[in-house]
Coordinates of N, CA, C and O in Angstrom, one line a residue:
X1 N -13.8 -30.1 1.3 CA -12.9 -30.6 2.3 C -13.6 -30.4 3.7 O -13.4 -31.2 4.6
X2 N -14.3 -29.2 3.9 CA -14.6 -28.7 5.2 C -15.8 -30.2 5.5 O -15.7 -30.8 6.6
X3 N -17.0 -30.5 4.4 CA -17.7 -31.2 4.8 C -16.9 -32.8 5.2 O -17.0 -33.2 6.4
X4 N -16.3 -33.3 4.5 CA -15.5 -34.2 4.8 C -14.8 -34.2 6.4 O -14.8 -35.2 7.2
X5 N -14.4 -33.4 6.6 CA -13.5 -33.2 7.6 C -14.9 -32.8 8.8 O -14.8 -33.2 9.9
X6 N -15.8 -32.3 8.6 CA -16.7 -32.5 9.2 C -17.3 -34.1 9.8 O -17.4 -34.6 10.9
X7 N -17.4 -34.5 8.8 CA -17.7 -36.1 9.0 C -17.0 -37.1 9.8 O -17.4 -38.1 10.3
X8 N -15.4 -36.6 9.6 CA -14.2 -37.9 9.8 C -14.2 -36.9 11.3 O -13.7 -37.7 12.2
X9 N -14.6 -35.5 11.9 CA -14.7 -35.2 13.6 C -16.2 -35.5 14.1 O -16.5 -36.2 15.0
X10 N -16.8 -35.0 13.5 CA -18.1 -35.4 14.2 C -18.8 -36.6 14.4 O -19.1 -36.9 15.6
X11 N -19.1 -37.4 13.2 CA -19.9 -38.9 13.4 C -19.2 -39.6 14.3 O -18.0 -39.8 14.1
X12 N -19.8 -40.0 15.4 CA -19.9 -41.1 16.9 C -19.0 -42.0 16.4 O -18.1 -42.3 17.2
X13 N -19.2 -42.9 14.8 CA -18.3 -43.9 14.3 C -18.2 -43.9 13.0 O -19.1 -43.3 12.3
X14 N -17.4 -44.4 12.6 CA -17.4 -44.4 11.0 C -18.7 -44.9 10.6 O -19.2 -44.1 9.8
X15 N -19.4 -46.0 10.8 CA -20.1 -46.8 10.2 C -21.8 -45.9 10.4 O -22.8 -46.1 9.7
X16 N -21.6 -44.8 11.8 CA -22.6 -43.9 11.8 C -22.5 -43.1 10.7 O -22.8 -43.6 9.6
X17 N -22.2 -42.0 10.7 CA -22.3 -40.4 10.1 C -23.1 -39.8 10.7 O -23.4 -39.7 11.9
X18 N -23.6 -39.2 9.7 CA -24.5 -37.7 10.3 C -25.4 -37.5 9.5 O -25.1 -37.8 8.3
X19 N -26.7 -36.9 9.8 CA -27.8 -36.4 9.3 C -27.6 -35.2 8.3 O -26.8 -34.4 8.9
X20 N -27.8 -34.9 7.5 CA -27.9 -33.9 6.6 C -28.0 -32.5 7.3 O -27.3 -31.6 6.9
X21 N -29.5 -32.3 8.9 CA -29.5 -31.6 9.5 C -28.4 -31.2 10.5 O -28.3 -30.0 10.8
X22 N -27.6 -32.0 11.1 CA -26.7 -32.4 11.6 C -25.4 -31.7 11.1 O -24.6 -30.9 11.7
X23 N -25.3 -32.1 9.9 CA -24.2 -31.4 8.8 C -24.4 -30.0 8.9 O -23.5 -29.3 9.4
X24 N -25.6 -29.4 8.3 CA -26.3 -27.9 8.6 C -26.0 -27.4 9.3 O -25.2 -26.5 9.1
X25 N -26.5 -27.8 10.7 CA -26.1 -27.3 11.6 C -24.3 -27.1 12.3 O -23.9 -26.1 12.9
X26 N -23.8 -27.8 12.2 CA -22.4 -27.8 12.4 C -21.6 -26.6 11.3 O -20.8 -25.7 11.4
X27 N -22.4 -27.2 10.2 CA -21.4 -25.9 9.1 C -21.9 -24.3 8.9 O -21.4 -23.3 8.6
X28 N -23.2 -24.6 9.4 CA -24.1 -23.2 9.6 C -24.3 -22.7 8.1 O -24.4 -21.5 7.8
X29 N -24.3 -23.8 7.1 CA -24.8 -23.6 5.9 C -26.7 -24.2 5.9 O -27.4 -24.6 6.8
X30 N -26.8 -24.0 4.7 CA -28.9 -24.8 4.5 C -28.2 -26.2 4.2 O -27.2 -26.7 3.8
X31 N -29.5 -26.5 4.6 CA -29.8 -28.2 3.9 C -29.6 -28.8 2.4 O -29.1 -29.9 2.0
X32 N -30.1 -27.6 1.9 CA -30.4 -28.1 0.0 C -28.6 -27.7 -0.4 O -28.1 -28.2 -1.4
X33 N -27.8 -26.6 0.6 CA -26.4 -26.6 0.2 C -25.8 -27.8 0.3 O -25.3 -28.5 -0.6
X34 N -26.0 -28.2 1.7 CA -25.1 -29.4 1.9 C -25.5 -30.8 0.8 O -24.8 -31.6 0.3
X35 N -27.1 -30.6 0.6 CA -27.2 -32.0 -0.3 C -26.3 -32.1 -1.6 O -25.8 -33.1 -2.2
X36 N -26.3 -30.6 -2.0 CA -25.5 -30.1 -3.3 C -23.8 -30.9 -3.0 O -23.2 -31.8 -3.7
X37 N -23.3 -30.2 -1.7 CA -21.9 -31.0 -1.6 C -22.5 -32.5 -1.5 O -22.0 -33.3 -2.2
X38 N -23.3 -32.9 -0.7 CA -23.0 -34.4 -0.7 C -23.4 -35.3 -2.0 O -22.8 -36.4 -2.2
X39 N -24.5 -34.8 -2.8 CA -23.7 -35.1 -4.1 C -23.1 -35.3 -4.7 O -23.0 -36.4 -5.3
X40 N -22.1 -34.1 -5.0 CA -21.1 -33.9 -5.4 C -19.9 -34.9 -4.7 O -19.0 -35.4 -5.3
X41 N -20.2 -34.9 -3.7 CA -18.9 -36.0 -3.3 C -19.2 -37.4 -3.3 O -18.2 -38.2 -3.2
X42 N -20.5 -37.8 -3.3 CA -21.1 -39.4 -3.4 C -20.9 -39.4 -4.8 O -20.8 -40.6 -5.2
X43 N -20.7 -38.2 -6.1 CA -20.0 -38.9 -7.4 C -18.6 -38.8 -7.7 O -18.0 -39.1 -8.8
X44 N -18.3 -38.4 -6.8 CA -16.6 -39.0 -6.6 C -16.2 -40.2 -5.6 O -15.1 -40.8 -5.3
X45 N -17.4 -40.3 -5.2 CA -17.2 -42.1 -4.1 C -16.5 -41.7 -2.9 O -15.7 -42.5 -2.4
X46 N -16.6 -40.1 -2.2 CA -16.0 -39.8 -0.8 C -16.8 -39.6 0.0 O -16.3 -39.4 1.1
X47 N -18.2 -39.6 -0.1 CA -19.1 -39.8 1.0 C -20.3 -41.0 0.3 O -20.1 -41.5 -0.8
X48 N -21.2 -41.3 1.1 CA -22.1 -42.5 0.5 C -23.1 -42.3 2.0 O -22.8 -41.9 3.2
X49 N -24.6 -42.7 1.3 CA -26.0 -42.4 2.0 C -25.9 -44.1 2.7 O -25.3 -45.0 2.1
X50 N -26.3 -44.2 3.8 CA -27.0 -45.3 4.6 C -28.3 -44.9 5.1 O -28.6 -43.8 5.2
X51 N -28.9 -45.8 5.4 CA -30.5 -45.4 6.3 C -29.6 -45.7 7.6 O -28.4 -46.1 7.7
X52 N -30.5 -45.3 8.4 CA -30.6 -44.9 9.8 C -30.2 -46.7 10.6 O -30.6 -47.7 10.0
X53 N -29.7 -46.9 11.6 CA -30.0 -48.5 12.1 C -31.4 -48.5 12.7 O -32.3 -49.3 12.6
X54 N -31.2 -47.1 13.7 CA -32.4 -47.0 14.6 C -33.9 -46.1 13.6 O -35.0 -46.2 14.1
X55 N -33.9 -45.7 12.7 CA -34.9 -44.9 12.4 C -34.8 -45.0 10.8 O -34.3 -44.1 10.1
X56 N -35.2 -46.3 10.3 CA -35.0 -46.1 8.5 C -35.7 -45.2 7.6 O -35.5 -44.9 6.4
X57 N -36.4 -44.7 8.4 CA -36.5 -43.1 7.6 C -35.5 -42.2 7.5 O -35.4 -41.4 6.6
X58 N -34.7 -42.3 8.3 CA -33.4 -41.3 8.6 C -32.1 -41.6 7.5 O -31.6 -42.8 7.3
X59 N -31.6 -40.6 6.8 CA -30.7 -41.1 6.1 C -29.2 -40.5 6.5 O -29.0 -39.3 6.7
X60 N -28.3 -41.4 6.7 CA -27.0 -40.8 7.7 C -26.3 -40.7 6.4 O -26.6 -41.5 5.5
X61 N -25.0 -39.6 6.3 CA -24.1 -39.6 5.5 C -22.7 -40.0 6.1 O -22.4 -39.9 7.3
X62 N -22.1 -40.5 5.3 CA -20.5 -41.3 6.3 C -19.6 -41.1 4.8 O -20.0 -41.1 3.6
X63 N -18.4 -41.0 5.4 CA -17.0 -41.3 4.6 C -17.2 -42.7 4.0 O -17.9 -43.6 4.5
X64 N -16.6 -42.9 2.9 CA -16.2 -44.1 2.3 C -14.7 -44.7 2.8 O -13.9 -44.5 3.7
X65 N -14.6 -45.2 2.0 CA -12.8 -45.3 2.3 C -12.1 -44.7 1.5 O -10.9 -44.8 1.5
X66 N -12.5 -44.0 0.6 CA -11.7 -42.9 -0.6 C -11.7 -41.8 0.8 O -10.7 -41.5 1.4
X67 N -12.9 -41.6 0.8 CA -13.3 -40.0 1.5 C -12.0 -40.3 2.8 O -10.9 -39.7 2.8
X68 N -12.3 -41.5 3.7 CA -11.2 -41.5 4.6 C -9.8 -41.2 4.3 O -9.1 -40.6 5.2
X69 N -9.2 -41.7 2.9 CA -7.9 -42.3 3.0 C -7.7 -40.4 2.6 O -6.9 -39.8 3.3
X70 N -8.6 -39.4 1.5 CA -8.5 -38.1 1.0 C -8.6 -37.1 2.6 O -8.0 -36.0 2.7
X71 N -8.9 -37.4 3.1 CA -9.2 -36.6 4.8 C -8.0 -36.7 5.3 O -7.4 -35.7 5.6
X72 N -7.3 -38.1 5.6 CA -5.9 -37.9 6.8 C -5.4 -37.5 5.5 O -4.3 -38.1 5.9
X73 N -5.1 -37.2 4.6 CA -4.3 -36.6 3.8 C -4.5 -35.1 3.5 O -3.6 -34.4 2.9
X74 N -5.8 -34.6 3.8 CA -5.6 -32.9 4.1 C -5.2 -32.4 5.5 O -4.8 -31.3 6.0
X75 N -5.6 -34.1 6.2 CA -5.1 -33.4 7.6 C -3.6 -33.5 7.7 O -2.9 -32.7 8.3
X76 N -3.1 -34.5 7.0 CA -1.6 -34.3 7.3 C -0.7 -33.2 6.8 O 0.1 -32.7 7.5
X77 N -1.0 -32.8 5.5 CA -1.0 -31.4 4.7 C -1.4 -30.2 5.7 O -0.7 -29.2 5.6
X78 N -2.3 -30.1 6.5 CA -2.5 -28.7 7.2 C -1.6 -28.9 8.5 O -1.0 -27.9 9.0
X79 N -1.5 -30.1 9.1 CA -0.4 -29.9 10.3 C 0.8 -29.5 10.0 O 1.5 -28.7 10.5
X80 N 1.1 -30.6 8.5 CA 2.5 -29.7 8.4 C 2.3 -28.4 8.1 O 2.9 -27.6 8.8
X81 N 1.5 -27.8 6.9 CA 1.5 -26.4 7.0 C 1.6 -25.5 8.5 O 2.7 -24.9 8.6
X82 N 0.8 -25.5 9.4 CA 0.3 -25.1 10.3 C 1.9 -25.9 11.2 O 2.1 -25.2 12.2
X83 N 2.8 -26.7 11.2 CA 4.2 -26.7 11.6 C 5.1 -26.2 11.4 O 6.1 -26.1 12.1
X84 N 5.0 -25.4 10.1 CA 5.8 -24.4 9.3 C 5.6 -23.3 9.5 O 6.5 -22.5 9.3
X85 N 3.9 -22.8 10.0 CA 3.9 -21.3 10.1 C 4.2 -21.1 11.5 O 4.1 -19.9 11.9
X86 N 4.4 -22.1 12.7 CA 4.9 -21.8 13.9 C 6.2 -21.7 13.9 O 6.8 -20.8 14.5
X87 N 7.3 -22.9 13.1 CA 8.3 -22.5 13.2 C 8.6 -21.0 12.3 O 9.6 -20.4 12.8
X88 N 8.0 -20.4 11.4 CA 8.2 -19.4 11.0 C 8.4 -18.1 11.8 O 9.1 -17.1 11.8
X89 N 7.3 -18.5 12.6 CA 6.9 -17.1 13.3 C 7.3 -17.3 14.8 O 7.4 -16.4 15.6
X90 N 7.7 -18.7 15.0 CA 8.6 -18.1 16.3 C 7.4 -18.7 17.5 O 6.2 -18.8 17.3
X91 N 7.9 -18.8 18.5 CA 7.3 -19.3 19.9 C 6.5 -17.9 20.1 O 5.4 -18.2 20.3
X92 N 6.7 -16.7 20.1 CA 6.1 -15.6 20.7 C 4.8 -15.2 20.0 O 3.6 -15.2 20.4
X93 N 5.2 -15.0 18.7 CA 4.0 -14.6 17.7 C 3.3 -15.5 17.8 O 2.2 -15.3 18.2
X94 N 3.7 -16.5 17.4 CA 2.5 -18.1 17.7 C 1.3 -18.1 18.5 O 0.1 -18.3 18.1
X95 N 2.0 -17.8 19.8 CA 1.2 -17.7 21.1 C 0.4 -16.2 21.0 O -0.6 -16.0 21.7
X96 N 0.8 -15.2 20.1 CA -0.2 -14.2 19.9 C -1.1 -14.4 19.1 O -2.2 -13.9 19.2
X97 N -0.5 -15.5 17.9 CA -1.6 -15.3 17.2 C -2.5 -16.1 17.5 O -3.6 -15.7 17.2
X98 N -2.5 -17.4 18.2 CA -2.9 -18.4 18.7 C -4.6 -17.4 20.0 O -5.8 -17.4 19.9
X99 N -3.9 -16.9 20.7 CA -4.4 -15.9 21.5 C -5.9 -14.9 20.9 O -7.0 -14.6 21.2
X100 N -4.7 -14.6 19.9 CA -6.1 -13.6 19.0 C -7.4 -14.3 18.1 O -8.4 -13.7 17.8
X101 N -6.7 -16.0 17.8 CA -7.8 -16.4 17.1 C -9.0 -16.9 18.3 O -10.2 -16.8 18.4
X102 N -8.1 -17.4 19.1 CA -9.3 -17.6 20.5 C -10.3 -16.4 20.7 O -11.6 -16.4 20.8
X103 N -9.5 -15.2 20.8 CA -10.7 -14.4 20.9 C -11.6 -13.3 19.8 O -12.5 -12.5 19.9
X104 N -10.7 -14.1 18.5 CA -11.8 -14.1 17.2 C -13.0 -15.0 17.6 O -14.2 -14.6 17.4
X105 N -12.9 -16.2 18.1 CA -13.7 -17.3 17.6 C -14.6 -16.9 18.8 O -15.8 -16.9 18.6
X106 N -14.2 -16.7 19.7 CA -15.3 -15.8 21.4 C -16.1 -14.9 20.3 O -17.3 -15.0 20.2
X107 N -15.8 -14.3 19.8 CA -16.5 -12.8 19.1 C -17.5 -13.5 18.2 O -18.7 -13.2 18.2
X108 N -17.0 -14.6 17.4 CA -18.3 -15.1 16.5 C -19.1 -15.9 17.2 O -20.4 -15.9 17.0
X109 N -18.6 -16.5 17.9 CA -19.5 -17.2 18.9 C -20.8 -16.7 19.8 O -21.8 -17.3 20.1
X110 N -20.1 -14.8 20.3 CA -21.3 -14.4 21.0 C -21.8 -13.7 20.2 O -22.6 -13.0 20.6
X111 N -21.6 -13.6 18.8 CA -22.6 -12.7 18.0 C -22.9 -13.6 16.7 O -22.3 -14.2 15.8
X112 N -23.9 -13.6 17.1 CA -24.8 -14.6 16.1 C -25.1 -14.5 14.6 O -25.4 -13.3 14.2
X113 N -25.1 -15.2 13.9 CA -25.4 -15.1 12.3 C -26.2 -14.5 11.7 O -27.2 -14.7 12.4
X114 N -26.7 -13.6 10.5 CA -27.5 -13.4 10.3 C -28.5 -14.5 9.8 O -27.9 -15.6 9.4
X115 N -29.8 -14.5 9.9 CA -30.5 -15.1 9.3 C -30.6 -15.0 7.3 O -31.4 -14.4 6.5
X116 N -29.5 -16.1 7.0 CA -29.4 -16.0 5.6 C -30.8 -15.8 4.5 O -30.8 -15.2 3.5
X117 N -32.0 -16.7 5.2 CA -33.3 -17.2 4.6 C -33.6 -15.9 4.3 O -34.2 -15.5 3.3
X118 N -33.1 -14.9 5.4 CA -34.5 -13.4 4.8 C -33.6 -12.9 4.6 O -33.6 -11.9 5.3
X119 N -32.3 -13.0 3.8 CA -31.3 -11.5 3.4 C -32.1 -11.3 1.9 O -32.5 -12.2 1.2
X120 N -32.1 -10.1 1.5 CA -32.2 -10.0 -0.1 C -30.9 -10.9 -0.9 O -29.8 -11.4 -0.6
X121 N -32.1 -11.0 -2.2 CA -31.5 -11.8 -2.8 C -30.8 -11.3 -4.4 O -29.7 -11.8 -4.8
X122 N -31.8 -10.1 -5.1 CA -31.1 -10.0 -5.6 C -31.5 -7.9 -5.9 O -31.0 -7.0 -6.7
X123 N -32.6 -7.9 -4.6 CA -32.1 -6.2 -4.1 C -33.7 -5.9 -4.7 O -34.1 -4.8 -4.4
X124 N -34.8 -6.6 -5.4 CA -36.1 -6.3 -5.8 C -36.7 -6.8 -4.6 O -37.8 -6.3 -4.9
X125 N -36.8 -7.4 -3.4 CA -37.6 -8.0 -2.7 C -38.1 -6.8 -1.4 O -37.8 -5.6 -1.3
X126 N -38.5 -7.2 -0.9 CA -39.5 -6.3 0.2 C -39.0 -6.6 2.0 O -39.9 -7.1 2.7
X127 N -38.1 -6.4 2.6 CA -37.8 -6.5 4.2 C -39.0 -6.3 5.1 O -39.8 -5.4 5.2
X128 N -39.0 -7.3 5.8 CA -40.0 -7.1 6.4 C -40.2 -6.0 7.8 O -41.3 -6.0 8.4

Protein backbone atom coordinates (compact mmCIF):
# COMPACT_ATOMS: atom_id res chain seq x y z
CA UNK A 1 0.00 0.00 0.00
CA UNK A 2 2.78 2.44 1.09
CA UNK A 3 4.30 2.02 -2.54
CA UNK A 4 1.06 2.55 -4.19
CA UNK A 5 0.12 5.44 -2.26
CA UNK A 6 3.55 6.61 -3.00
CA UNK A 7 2.77 6.77 -6.68
CA UNK A 8 -1.04 8.13 -6.53
CA UNK A 9 1.13 11.47 -4.23
CA UNK A 10 4.19 11.78 -5.87
CA UNK A 11 4.08 11.19 -9.85
CA UNK A 12 3.60 14.92 -11.62
CA UNK A 13 0.63 12.83 -13.52
CA UNK A 14 -0.91 9.75 -13.78
CA UNK A 15 0.26 8.98 -17.12
CA UNK A 16 4.00 9.95 -15.68
CA UNK A 17 5.04 7.85 -12.54
CA UNK A 18 8.25 7.47 -11.09
CA UNK A 19 11.57 5.96 -11.54
CA UNK A 20 12.35 3.01 -9.56
CA UNK A 21 15.27 5.47 -8.01
CA UNK A 22 12.73 7.91 -7.31
CA UNK A 23 10.56 5.29 -5.48
CA UNK A 24 13.96 4.46 -3.38
CA UNK A 25 14.45 7.40 -2.52
CA UNK A 26 11.11 8.60 -1.22
CA UNK A 27 10.61 5.19 0.65
CA UNK A 28 14.25 5.12 1.84
CA UNK A 29 14.09 1.41 0.96
CA UNK A 30 16.96 -0.27 -2.04
CA UNK A 31 16.18 -0.52 -5.52
CA UNK A 32 16.20 -4.45 -5.90
CA UNK A 33 13.34 -4.03 -2.71
CA UNK A 34 11.20 -1.83 -4.48
CA UNK A 35 11.62 -3.91 -7.87
CA UNK A 36 10.48 -6.95 -5.57
CA UNK A 37 7.20 -4.81 -4.65
CA UNK A 38 6.78 -3.62 -8.11
CA UNK A 39 6.59 -6.97 -9.27
CA UNK A 40 4.61 -8.12 -7.11
CA UNK A 41 2.02 -5.57 -7.87
CA UNK A 42 2.45 -5.45 -11.80
CA UNK A 43 1.13 -9.34 -11.11
CA UNK A 44 -1.81 -8.22 -9.66
CA UNK A 45 -2.33 -5.48 -12.46
CA UNK A 46 -1.82 -2.28 -9.74
CA UNK A 47 1.16 -0.91 -11.09
CA UNK A 48 2.54 -1.34 -14.86
CA UNK A 49 6.21 -0.33 -16.41
CA UNK A 50 6.16 2.45 -19.30
CA UNK A 51 9.47 3.80 -20.95
CA UNK A 52 10.25 7.17 -20.33
CA UNK A 53 8.51 9.98 -23.16
CA UNK A 54 11.66 12.03 -22.78
CA UNK A 55 14.45 9.27 -22.17
CA UNK A 56 13.47 5.58 -23.53
CA UNK A 57 16.02 4.22 -21.55
CA UNK A 58 14.23 5.26 -18.55
CA UNK A 59 11.59 3.09 -17.23
CA UNK A 60 8.69 5.03 -15.16
CA UNK A 61 6.30 2.98 -12.89
CA UNK A 62 2.52 4.42 -12.74
CA UNK A 63 -0.82 3.05 -11.21
CA UNK A 64 -3.12 1.24 -13.41
CA UNK A 65 -6.66 1.76 -12.93
CA UNK A 66 -6.99 -1.35 -10.51
CA UNK A 67 -3.97 0.23 -8.55
CA UNK A 68 -6.02 3.75 -8.72
CA UNK A 69 -9.57 2.56 -7.96
CA UNK A 70 -7.47 0.04 -4.70
CA UNK A 71 -5.58 3.51 -3.49
CA UNK A 72 -8.81 5.99 -2.98
CA UNK A 73 -10.07 3.05 -1.20
CA UNK A 74 -7.19 2.79 1.46
CA UNK A 75 -7.33 6.40 1.43
CA UNK A 76 -10.95 6.53 2.23
CA UNK A 77 -10.53 3.72 4.98
CA UNK A 78 -7.61 5.73 6.75
CA UNK A 79 -9.53 9.08 6.84
CA UNK A 80 -12.33 7.48 8.25
CA UNK A 81 -10.14 5.59 10.64
CA UNK A 82 -8.04 8.62 11.46
CA UNK A 83 -12.02 10.48 11.86
CA UNK A 84 -12.67 8.10 14.52
CA UNK A 85 -9.53 8.38 16.47
CA UNK A 86 -10.07 12.29 16.75
CA UNK A 87 -13.52 11.97 17.60
CA UNK A 88 -12.34 9.44 20.18
CA UNK A 89 -9.80 11.35 21.71
CA UNK A 90 -11.30 14.56 21.81
CA UNK A 91 -10.17 18.13 20.30
CA UNK A 92 -7.30 18.35 23.15
CA UNK A 93 -5.50 15.06 22.92
CA UNK A 94 -5.74 15.37 19.14
CA UNK A 95 -3.89 18.45 19.04
CA UNK A 96 -1.28 16.73 21.46
CA UNK A 97 -0.90 14.09 19.62
CA UNK A 98 -0.97 15.77 16.44
CA UNK A 99 1.91 18.05 18.02
CA UNK A 100 4.01 15.15 19.21
CA UNK A 101 4.01 13.47 15.89
CA UNK A 102 5.32 16.80 14.25
CA UNK A 103 8.07 16.65 16.52
CA UNK A 104 8.56 12.80 16.03
CA UNK A 105 8.91 13.36 12.38
CA UNK A 106 11.54 16.79 13.19
CA UNK A 107 13.61 14.07 15.15
CA UNK A 108 13.78 11.57 12.09
CA UNK A 109 14.29 14.11 9.84
CA UNK A 110 17.44 15.66 11.62
CA UNK A 111 18.86 12.27 12.40
CA UNK A 112 19.69 10.39 9.51
CA UNK A 113 19.45 6.73 8.60
CA UNK A 114 21.72 4.31 9.09
CA UNK A 115 23.46 3.19 6.13
CA UNK A 116 21.57 -0.29 5.58
CA UNK A 117 24.29 -1.54 2.68
CA UNK A 118 27.06 -1.93 5.54
CA UNK A 119 24.89 -3.15 8.65
CA UNK A 120 25.88 -6.89 9.35
CA UNK A 121 24.08 -9.30 7.90
CA UNK A 122 24.09 -12.25 9.52
CA UNK A 123 26.93 -11.26 12.51
CA UNK A 124 30.14 -13.35 10.51
CA UNK A 125 31.13 -10.24 8.42
CA UNK A 126 33.98 -7.83 9.26
CA UNK A 127 33.01 -3.70 10.06
CA UNK A 128 34.96 -1.60 8.67
Amino acid sequence: MTLLICLAKKSRSAEEGLKVSEISRLLGITPPTVTQLINSLEAKDMVERQPDLSDRRVVRIRLTEQGRVITRKAREHMDASLNKLVEYLGEEESTLLADLLLKVHGFIENNPRPDLDRLQMNGDEKLD
